[in-house]
Coordinates of C-alpha atoms and ligand atoms in Angstrom, one line a residue:
X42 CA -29.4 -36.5 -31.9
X43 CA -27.9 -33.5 -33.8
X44 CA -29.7 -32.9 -37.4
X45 CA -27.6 -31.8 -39.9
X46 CA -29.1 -29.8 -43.0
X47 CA -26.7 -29.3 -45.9
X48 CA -27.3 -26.7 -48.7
X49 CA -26.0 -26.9 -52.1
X50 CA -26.3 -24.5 -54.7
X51 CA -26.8 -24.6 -58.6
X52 CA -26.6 -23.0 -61.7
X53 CA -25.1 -19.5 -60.4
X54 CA -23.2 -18.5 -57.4
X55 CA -25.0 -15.6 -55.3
X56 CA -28.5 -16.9 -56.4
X57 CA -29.2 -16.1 -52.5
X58 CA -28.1 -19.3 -50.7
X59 CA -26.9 -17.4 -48.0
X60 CA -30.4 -16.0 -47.6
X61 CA -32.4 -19.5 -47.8
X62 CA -29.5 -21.2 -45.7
X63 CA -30.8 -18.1 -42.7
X64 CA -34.8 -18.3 -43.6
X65 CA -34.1 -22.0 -43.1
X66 CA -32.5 -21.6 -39.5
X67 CA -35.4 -18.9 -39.0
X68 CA -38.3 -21.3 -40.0
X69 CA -36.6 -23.8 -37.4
X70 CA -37.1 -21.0 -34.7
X71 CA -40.2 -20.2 -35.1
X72 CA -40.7 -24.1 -34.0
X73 CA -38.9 -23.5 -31.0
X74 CA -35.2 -25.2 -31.9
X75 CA -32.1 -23.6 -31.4
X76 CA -29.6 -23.3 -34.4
X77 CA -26.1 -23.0 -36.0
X78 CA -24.6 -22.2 -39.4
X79 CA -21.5 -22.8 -41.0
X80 CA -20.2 -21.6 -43.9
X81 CA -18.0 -23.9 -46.2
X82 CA -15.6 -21.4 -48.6
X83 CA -13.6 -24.4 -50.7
X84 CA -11.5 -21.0 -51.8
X85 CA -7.6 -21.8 -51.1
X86 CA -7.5 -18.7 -48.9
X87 CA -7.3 -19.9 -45.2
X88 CA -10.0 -16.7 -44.6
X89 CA -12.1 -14.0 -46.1
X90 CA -9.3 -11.6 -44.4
X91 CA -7.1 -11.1 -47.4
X92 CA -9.8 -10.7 -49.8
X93 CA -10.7 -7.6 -52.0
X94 CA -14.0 -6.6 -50.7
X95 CA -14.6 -5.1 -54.1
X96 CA -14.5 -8.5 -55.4
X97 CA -15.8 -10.9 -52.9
X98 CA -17.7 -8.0 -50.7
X99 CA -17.5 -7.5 -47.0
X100 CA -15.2 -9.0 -44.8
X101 CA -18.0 -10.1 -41.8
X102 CA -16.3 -10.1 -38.4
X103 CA -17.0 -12.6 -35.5
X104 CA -17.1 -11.7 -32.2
X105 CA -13.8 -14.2 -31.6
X106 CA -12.5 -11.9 -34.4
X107 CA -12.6 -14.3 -36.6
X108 CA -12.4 -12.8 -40.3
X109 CA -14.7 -14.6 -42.2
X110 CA -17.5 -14.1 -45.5
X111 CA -20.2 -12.4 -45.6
X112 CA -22.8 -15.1 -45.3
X113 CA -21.7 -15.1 -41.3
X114 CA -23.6 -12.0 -41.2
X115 CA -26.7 -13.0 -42.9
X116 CA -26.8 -15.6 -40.2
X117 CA -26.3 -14.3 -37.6
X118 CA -28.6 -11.1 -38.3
X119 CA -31.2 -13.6 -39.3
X120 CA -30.5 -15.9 -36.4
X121 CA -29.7 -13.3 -33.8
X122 CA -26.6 -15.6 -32.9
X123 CA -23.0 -14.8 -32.2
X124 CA -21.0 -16.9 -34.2
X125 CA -17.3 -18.0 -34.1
X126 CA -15.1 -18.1 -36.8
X127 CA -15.2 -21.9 -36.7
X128 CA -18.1 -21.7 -38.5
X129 CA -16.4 -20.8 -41.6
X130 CA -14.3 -23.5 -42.5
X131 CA -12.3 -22.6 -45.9
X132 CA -10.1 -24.9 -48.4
X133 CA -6.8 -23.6 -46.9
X134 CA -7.8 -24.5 -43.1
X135 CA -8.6 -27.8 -44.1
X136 CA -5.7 -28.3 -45.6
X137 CA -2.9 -26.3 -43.4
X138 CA -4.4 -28.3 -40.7
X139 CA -3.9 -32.2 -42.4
X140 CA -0.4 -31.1 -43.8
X141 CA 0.7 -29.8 -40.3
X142 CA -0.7 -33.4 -39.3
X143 CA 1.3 -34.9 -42.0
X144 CA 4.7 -33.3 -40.8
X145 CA 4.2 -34.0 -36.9
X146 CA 3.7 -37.7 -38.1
X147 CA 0.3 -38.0 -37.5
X148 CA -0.2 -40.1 -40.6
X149 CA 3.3 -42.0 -40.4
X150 CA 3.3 -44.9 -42.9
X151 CA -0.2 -43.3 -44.7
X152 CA -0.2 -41.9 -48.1
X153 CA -2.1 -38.7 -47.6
X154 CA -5.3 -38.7 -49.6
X155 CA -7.8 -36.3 -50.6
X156 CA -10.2 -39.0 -49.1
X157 CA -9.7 -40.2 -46.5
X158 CA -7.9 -37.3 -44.9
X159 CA -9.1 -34.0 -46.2
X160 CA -12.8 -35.3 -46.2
X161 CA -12.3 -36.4 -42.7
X162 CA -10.9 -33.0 -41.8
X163 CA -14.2 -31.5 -43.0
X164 CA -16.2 -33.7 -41.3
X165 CA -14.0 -32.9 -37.8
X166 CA -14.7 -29.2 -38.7
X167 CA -18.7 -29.1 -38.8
X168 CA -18.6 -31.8 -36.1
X169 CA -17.2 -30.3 -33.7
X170 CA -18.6 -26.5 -34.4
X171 CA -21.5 -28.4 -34.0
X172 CA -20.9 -29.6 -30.7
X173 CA -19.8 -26.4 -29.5
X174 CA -23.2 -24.6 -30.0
X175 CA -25.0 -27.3 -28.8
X176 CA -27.8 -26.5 -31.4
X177 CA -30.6 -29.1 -32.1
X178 CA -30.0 -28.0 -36.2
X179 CA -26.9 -27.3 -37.8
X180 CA -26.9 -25.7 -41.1
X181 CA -23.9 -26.1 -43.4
X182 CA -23.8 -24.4 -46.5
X183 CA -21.4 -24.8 -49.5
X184 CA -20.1 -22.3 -51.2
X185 CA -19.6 -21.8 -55.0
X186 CA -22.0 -24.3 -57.3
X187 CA -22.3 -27.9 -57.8
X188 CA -19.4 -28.3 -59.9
X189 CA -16.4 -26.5 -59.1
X190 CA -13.5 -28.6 -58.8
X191 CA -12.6 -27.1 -55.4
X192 CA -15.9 -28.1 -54.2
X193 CA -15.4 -31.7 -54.9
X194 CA -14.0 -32.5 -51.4
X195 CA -17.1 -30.9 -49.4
X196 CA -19.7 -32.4 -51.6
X197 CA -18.0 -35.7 -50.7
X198 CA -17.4 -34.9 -47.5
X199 CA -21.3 -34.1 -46.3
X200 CA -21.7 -36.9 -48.7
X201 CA -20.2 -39.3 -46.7
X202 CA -21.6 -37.7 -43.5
X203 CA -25.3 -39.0 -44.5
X204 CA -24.0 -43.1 -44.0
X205 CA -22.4 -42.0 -40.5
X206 CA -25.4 -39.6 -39.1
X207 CA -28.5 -41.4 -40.9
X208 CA -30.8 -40.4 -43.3
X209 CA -33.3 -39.5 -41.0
X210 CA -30.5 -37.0 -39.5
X211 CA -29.4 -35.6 -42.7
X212 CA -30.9 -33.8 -45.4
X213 CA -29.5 -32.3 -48.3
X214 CA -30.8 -28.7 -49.9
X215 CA -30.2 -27.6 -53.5
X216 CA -30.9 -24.0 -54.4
X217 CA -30.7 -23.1 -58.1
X218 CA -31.6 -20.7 -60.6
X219 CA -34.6 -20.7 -63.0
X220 CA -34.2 -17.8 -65.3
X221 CA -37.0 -16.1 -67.1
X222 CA -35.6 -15.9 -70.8
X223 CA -37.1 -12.4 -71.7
X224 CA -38.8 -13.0 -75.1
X225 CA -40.8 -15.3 -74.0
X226 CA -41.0 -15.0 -70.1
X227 CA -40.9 -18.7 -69.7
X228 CA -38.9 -20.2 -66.7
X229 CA -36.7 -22.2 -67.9
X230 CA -35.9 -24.9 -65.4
X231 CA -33.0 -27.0 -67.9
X232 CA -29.6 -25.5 -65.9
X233 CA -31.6 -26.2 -62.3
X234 CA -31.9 -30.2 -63.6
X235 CA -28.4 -30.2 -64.9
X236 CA -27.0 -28.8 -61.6
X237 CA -29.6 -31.4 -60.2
X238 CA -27.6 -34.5 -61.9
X239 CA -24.5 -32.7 -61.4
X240 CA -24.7 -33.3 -57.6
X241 CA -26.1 -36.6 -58.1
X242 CA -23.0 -37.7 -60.6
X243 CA -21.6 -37.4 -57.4
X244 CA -23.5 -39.6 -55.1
X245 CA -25.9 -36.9 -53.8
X246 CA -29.5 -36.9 -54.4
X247 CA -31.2 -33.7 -53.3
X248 CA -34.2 -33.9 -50.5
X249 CA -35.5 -30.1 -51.1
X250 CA -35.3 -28.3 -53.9
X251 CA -35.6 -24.6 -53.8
X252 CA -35.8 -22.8 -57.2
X253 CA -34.7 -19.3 -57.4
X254 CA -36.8 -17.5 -59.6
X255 CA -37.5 -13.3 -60.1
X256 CA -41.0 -14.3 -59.8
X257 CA -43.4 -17.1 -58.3
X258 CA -42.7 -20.1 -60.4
X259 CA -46.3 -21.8 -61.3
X260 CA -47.6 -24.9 -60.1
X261 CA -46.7 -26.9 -63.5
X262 CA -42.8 -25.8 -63.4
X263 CA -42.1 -26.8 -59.7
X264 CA -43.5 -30.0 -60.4
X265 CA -41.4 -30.3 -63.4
X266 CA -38.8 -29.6 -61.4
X267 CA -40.0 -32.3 -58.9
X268 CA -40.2 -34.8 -61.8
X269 CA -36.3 -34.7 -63.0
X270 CA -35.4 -33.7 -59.9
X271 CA -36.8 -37.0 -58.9
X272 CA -38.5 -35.3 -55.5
X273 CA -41.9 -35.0 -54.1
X274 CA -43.7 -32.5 -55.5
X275 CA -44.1 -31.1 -51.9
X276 CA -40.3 -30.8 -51.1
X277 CA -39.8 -28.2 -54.3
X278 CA -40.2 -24.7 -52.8
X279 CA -39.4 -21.4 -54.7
X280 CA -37.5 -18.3 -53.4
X281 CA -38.9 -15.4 -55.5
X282 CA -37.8 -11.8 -55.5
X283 CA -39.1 -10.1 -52.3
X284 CA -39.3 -6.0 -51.3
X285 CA -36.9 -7.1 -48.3
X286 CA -34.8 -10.1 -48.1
X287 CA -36.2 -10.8 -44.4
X288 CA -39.6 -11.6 -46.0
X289 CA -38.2 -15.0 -47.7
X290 CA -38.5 -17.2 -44.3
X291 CA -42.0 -16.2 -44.1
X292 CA -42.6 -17.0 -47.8
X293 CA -41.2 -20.3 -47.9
X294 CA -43.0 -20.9 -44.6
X295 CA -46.4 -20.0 -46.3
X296 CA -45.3 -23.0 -49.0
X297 CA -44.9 -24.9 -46.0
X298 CA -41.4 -25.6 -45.9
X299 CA -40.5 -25.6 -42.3
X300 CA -43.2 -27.8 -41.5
X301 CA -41.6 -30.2 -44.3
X302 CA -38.1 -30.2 -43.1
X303 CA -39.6 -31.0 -39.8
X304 CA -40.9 -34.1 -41.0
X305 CA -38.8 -35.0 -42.8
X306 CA -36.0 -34.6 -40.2
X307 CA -38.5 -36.4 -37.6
X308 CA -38.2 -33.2 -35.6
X309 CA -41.3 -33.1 -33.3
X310 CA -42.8 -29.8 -32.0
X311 CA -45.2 -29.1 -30.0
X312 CA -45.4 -25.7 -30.0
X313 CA -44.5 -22.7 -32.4
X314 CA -42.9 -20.4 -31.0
X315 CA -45.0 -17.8 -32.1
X316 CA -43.5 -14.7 -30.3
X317 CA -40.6 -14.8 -32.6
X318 CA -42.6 -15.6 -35.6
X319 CA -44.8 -12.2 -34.9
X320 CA -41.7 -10.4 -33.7
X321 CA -40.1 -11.5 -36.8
X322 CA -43.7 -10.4 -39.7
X323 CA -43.6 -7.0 -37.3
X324 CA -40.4 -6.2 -38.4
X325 CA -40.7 -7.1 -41.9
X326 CA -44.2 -5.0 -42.0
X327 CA -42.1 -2.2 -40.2
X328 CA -39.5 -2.0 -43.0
X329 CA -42.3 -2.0 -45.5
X330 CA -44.5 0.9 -43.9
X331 CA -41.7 3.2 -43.0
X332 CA -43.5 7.2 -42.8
X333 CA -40.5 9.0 -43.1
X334 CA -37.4 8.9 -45.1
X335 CA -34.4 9.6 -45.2
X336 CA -30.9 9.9 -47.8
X337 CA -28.0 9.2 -46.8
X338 CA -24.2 9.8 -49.2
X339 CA -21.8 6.8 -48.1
X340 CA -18.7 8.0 -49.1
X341 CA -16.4 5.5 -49.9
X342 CA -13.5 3.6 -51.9
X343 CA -15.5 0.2 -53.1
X344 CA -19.0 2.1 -54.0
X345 CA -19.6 0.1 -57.3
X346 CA -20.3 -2.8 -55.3
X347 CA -22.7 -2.5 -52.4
X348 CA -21.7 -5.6 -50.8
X349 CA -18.9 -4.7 -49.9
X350 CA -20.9 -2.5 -47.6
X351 CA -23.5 -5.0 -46.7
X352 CA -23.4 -5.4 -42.6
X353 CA -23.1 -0.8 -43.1
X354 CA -26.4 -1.3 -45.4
X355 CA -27.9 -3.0 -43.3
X356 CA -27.0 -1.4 -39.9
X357 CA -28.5 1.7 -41.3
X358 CA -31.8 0.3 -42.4
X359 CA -32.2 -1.6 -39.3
X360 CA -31.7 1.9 -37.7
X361 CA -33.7 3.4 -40.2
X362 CA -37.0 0.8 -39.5
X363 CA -36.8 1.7 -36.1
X364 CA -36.7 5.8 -36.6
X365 CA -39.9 4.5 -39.0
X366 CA -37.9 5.9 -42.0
X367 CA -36.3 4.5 -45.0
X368 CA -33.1 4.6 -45.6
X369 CA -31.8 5.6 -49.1
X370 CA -28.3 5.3 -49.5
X371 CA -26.3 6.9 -52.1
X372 CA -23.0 5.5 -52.8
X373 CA -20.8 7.8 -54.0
X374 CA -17.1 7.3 -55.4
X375 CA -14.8 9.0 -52.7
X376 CA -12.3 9.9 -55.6
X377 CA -15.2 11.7 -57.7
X378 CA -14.5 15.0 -54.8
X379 CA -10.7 15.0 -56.0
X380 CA -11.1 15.0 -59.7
X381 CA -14.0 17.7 -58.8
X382 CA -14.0 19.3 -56.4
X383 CA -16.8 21.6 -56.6
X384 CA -18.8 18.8 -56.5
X385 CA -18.5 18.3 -52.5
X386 CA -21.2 21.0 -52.6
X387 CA -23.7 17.8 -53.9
X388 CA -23.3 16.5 -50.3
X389 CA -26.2 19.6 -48.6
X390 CA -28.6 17.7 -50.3
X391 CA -28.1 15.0 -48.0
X392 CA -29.3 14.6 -45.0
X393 CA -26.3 12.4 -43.1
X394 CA -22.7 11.5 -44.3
X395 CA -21.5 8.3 -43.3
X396 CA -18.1 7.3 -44.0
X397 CA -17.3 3.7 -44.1
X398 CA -13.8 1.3 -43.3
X399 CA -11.5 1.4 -45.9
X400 CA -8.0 0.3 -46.5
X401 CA -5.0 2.7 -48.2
X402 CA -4.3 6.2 -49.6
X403 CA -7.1 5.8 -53.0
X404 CA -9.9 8.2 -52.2
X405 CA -8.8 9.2 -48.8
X406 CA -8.6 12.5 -49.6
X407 CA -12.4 13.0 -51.2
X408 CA -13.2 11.0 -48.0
X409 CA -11.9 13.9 -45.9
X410 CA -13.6 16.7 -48.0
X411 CA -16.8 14.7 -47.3
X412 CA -15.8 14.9 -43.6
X413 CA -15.0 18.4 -43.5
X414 CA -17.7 19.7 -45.4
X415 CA -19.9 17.2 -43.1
X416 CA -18.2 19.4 -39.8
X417 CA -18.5 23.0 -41.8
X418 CA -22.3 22.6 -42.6
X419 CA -23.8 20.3 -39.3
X420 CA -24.6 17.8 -41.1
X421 CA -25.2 14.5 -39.2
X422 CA -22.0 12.5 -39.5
X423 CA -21.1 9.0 -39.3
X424 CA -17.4 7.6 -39.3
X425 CA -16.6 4.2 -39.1
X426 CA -12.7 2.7 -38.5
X427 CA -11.0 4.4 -41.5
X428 CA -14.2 7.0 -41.4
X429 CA -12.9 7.6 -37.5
X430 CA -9.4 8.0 -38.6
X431 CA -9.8 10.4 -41.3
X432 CA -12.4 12.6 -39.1
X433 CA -9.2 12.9 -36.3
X434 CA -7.0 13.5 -39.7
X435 CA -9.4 16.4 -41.0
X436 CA -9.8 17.9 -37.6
X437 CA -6.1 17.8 -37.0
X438 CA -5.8 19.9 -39.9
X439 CA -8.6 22.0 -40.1
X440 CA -8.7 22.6 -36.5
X441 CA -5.8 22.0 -34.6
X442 CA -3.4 23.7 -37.6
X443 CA -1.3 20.5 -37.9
X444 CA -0.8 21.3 -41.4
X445 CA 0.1 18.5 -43.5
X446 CA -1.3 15.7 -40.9
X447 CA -2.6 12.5 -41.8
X448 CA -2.4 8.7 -41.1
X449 CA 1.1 7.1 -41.7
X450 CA -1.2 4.3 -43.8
X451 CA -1.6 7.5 -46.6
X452 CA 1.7 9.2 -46.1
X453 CA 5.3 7.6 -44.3
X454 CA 6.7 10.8 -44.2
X455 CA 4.0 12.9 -43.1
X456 CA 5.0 15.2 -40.7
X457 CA 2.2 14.8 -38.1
X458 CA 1.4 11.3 -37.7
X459 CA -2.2 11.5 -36.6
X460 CA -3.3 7.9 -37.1
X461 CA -0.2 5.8 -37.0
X462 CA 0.4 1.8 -36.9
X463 CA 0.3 0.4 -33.4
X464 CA 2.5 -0.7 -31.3
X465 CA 2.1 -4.5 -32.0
X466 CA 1.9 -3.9 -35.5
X467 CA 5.3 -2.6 -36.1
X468 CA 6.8 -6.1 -36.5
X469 CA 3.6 -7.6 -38.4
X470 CA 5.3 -9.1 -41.7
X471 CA 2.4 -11.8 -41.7
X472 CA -0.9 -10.2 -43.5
X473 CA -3.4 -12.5 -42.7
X474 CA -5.4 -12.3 -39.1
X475 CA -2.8 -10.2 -37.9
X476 CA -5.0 -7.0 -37.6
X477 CA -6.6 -6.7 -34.0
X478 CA -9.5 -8.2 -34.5
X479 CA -12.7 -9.2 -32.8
X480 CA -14.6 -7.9 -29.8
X481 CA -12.2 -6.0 -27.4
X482 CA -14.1 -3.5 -24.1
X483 CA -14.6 0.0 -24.6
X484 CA -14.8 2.6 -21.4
X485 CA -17.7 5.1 -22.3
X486 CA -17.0 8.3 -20.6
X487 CA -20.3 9.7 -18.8
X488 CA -21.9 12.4 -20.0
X489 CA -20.9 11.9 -23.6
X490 CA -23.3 11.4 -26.4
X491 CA -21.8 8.0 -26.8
X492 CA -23.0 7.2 -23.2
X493 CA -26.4 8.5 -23.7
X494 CA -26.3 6.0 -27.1
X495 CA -25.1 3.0 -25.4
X496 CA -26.7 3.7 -21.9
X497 CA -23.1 2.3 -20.0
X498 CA -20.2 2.5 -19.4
X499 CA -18.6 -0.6 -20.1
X500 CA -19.5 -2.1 -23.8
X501 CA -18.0 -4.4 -26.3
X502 CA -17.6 -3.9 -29.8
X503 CA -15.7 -5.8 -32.9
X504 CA -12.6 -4.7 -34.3
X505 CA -10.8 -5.0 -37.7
X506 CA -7.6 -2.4 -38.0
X507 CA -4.0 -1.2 -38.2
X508 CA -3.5 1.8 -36.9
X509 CA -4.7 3.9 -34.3
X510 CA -5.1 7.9 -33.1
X511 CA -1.1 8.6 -32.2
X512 CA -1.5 9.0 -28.5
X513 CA 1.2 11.9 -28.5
X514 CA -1.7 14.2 -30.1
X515 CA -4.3 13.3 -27.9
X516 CA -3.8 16.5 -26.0
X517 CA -3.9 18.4 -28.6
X518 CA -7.0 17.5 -30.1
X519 CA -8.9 18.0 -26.9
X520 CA -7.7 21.2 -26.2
X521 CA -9.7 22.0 -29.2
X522 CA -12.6 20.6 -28.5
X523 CA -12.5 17.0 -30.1
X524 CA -13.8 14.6 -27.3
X525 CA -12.4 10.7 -27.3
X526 CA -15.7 9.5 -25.2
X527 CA -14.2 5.8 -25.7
X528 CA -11.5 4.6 -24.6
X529 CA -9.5 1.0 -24.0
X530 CA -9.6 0.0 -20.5
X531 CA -6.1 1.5 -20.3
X532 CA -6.8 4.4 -21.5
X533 CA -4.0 4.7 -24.3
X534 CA -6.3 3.4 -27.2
X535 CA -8.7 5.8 -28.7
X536 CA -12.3 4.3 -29.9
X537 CA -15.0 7.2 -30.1
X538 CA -15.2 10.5 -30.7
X539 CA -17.7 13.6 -30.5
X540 CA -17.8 17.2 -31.2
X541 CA -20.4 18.2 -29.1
X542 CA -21.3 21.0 -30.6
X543 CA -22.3 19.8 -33.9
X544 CA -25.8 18.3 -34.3
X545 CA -24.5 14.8 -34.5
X546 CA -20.4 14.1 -34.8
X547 CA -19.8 10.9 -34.1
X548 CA -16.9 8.2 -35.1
X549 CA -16.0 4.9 -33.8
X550 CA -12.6 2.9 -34.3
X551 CA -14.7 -0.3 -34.2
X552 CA -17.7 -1.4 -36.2
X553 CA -20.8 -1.3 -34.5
X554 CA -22.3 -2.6 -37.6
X555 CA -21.4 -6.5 -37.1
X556 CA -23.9 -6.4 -34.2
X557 CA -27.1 -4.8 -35.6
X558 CA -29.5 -7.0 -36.0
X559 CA -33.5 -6.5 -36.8
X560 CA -35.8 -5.3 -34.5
X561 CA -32.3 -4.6 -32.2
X562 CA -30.2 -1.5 -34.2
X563 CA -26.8 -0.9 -33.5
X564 CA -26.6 2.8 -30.8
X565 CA -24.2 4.3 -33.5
X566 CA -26.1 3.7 -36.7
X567 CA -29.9 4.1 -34.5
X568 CA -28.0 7.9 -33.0
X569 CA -26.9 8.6 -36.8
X570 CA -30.4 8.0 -38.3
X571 CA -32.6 9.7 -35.5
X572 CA -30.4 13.0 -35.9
X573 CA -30.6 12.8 -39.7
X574 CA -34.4 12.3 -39.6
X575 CA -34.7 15.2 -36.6
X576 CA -32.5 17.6 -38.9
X577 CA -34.3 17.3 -41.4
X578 CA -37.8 17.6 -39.8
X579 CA -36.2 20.8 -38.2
X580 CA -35.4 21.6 -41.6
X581 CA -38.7 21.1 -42.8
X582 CA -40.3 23.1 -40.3
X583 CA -38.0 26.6 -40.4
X584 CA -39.0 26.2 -44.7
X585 CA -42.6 25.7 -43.8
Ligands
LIG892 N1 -7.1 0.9 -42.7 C1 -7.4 1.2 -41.4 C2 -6.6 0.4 -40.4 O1 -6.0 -0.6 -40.8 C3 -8.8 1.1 -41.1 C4 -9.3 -0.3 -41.2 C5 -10.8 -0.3 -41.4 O2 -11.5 0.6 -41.7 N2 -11.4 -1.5 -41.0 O3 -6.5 0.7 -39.3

């Protein structure tokens, strides 16, 4: 029998459900049972694809190339499990699919209602994602906070999904804030018990609570909290602030959490399966003890918001823990280089550039100053999708002499179309999943940097673009030393390039950083960090 936990979230959006929803799954791991997450977005948007990253952060990418939010990654780095973008079910799915139902008559005589028929859609959704991964647990969290109006029909609809799976097959999960009011450092736990009789108003009475607190909240407040909440005192766990967010499985786990969902859920181990659990504290001990460091400028359009960057921040940590060095990571306004120039010369004291994806003309231009002045000085350089098109845009100009060149996504008129739309894409009027998307094969030529990185010839990696290097040019540019050491099977799409004679040049079309996980870094991000840590030893050792 499949066990459903559902996780709810008060007071605040982005108290860190996301994070609990994966320490949850992890905790269920270490016990030896296998897991899956969904994501519930009751946003109207039918995905996270059309989105402004600036706003809602990172667009995370599924290896079905699915475009979907950024919690997908949490899981899946957590969980160390490819989803699909069915595990991100969204307002505007649910309800695309019952109206297309409506018009092919599968309804015929029905009035259409909100309940039965969009709460039944919902249900279909995490049922049969469920059944797909075959897990023992399925985690589904809500998005937005006990309530929004647009959540209404997902509360209802896990609501309803306790009387058809069983109590003993259901449990319910309420994450909320208790703020620390700052004259008096008291927690305050009022909005956590209003959120609490929110979600029972509507027929849900929470099994665990987790409070969200900056600190350890103290034995009398959780059982406060236990008292309105009207929960054992045992089921009320707190999720305090934590050096690294993949410390907060094993710090609900010392509360005993997983131990109690277990029993709760009648989930009988008989082991732990302790090899992941010690995989999982070496890690975390690993990012905490890092020797060396090292800084890093990320160069980009949506800086003021670093999760827009997350699965990139993360990639380059999880590189960075396994060079033994921290990463630092500067993020620094692309279009700061065109109001001042001069200021490119900030970028020596750096010791890697890495330029991220990014979408339009704003900031391109700073981003290829950061690129050039990356190439001129041998600093280690990263480029990722619109970082990989603007590297072939610099080095057409700057190299080849293609004065004027850029990507047709900057400049219509441009006289040498560098990076221009593909093929498909010329008749693409439709903006949402129409990019190519998802995990596509990659050739790696022999010999290359990229195949000593990757160690074959033959890899996979997720996509999320538009355009593409102008195959007309690719002569060009490798008569002149630029070398394309991925390719598509065919040969006619361009996916990584090298200079080889630069200490590390290196730039993918596709985005190795959806499939970095801990303990297992990404070969782009993991080349990127070791070259900027062995620069800057060398460094360190010509001063000395
Ligand atoms: N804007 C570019 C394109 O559409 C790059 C996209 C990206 O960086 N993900 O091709």
């Amino acid at each position: 029998m499949v066990k459903y936990i559902f996780v709810t979230g008060g007071v605040l959006s982005s108290v860190g459900k996301g994070i609990v929803t994966s320490s949850v799954g992890k905790m269920l791991q270490f016990r030896g049972f296998s897991v899956t997450a969904i994501k519930m977005d009751p946003y109207v948007n039918v995905d996270a694809g059309t989105m402004n990253p600036y706003v809602h952060g990172e667009v995370f990418v599924t290896e079905d190339g699915g475009e979907t939010d950024l919690d997908l990654g949490w899981y899946e780095r957590f969980l160390d499990i490819n989803l699909s973008k069915e595990n991100n079910i969204t307002t505007g799915q649910v309800y695309q699919a019952v109206i297309e139902k409506e018009r092919r008559g599968d309804f015929l005589g029905k009035c259409v209602q909100i309940i039965p028929h969009v709460t039944d859609e919902i249900k279909f959704r995490i049922r049969s994602a469920a059944e797909k991964s075959g897990a023992d647990v399925v985690l589904t969290e809500c998005g937005g906070t006990v309530g929004d109006i647009e959540g209404l029909p997902f509360l209802e609809a896990i609501r309803q999904m306790r009387l058809e799976e069983g109590y003993e097959n259901t449990l319910y999960m309420h994450v909320a804030l208790v703020p620390i009011l700052d004259v008096t450092s008291e927690m305050k736990t009022k909005p956590l018990q209003h959120s609490v009789n929110e979600l029972r108003r509507i027929g849900i009475q929470p099994d665990i609570i987790v409070a969200r607190c900056a600190k350890m909240i103290n034995r009398d407040v959780l059982d406060k909290i236990s008292l309105f909440g009207t929960i054992p005192k045992e089921a009320v766990f707190c999720s305090y602030n934590v050096s690294t967010i993949y410390k907060v499985p094993l710090i609900l786990e010392e509360q005993g959490m997983g131990d109690y969902m277990c029993r709760r859920l009648g989930l009988t181990f008989n082991y732990l399966n302790i090899d992941e659990m010690e995989r999982w504290k070496k890690f975390v001990e690993s990012i905490e003890n890092c020797k060396h460091a090292v800084r890093i400028a990320l160069v980009g359009k949506y800086a003021g918001l670093a999760d827009s960057y997350v699965s990139m921040n993360e990639a380059l940590r999880h590189a960075g823990t396994a060079c033994d060095a921290q990463v630092l990571i500067d993020y620094i306004e692309a279009e700061a280089f065109e109001e001042n120039p001069k200021k490119i010369s900030d970028l020596k004291y750096y010791d890697g550039i890495f330029i991220p994806y990014g979408f339009g003309p704003r900031g391109s231009l700073g981003k290829i100053m950061a690129i050039r002045f990356a190439r001129e000085h041998n600093i280690p350089f990263l480029g990722i999708c619109y970082g990989f098109q603007l590297a072939v845009v610099e080095f057409a100009r700057n190299i080849c002499g293609l004065e004027g060149a850029n990507s047709t996504e900057i400049d219509e008129n441009t006289q040498h179309p560098v990076i221009d739309l593909m093929p498909e894409q010329h008749w693409m009027t439709y903006k949402g999943a129409t990019m190519r998307l998802g995990a596509h094969k990659i050739v790696v030529k022999e010999g290359t940097l990229a195949h000593k990185l990757y160690g074959a010839v033959e890899i996979y990696e997720r996509h999320r673009h538009r355009y593409e290097v102008n195959p007309e040019y690719i002569d060009t540019f490798e008569k002149h030393g630029l070398v394309f050491s991925g390719k598509s099977p065919d040969g006619r799409r361009m996916e990584i390039l090298e200079l080889p004679d630069k200490f590390f040049f290196f730039a993918s079309q596709f985005h190795g950083e959806f499939k970095s996980r801990p303990g297992r870094p990404d070969p782009e991000y993991y080349g990127f960090i070791k070259s900027c840590l062995d620069r800057k030893q060398d460094k360190e050792k010509q001063e000395f």
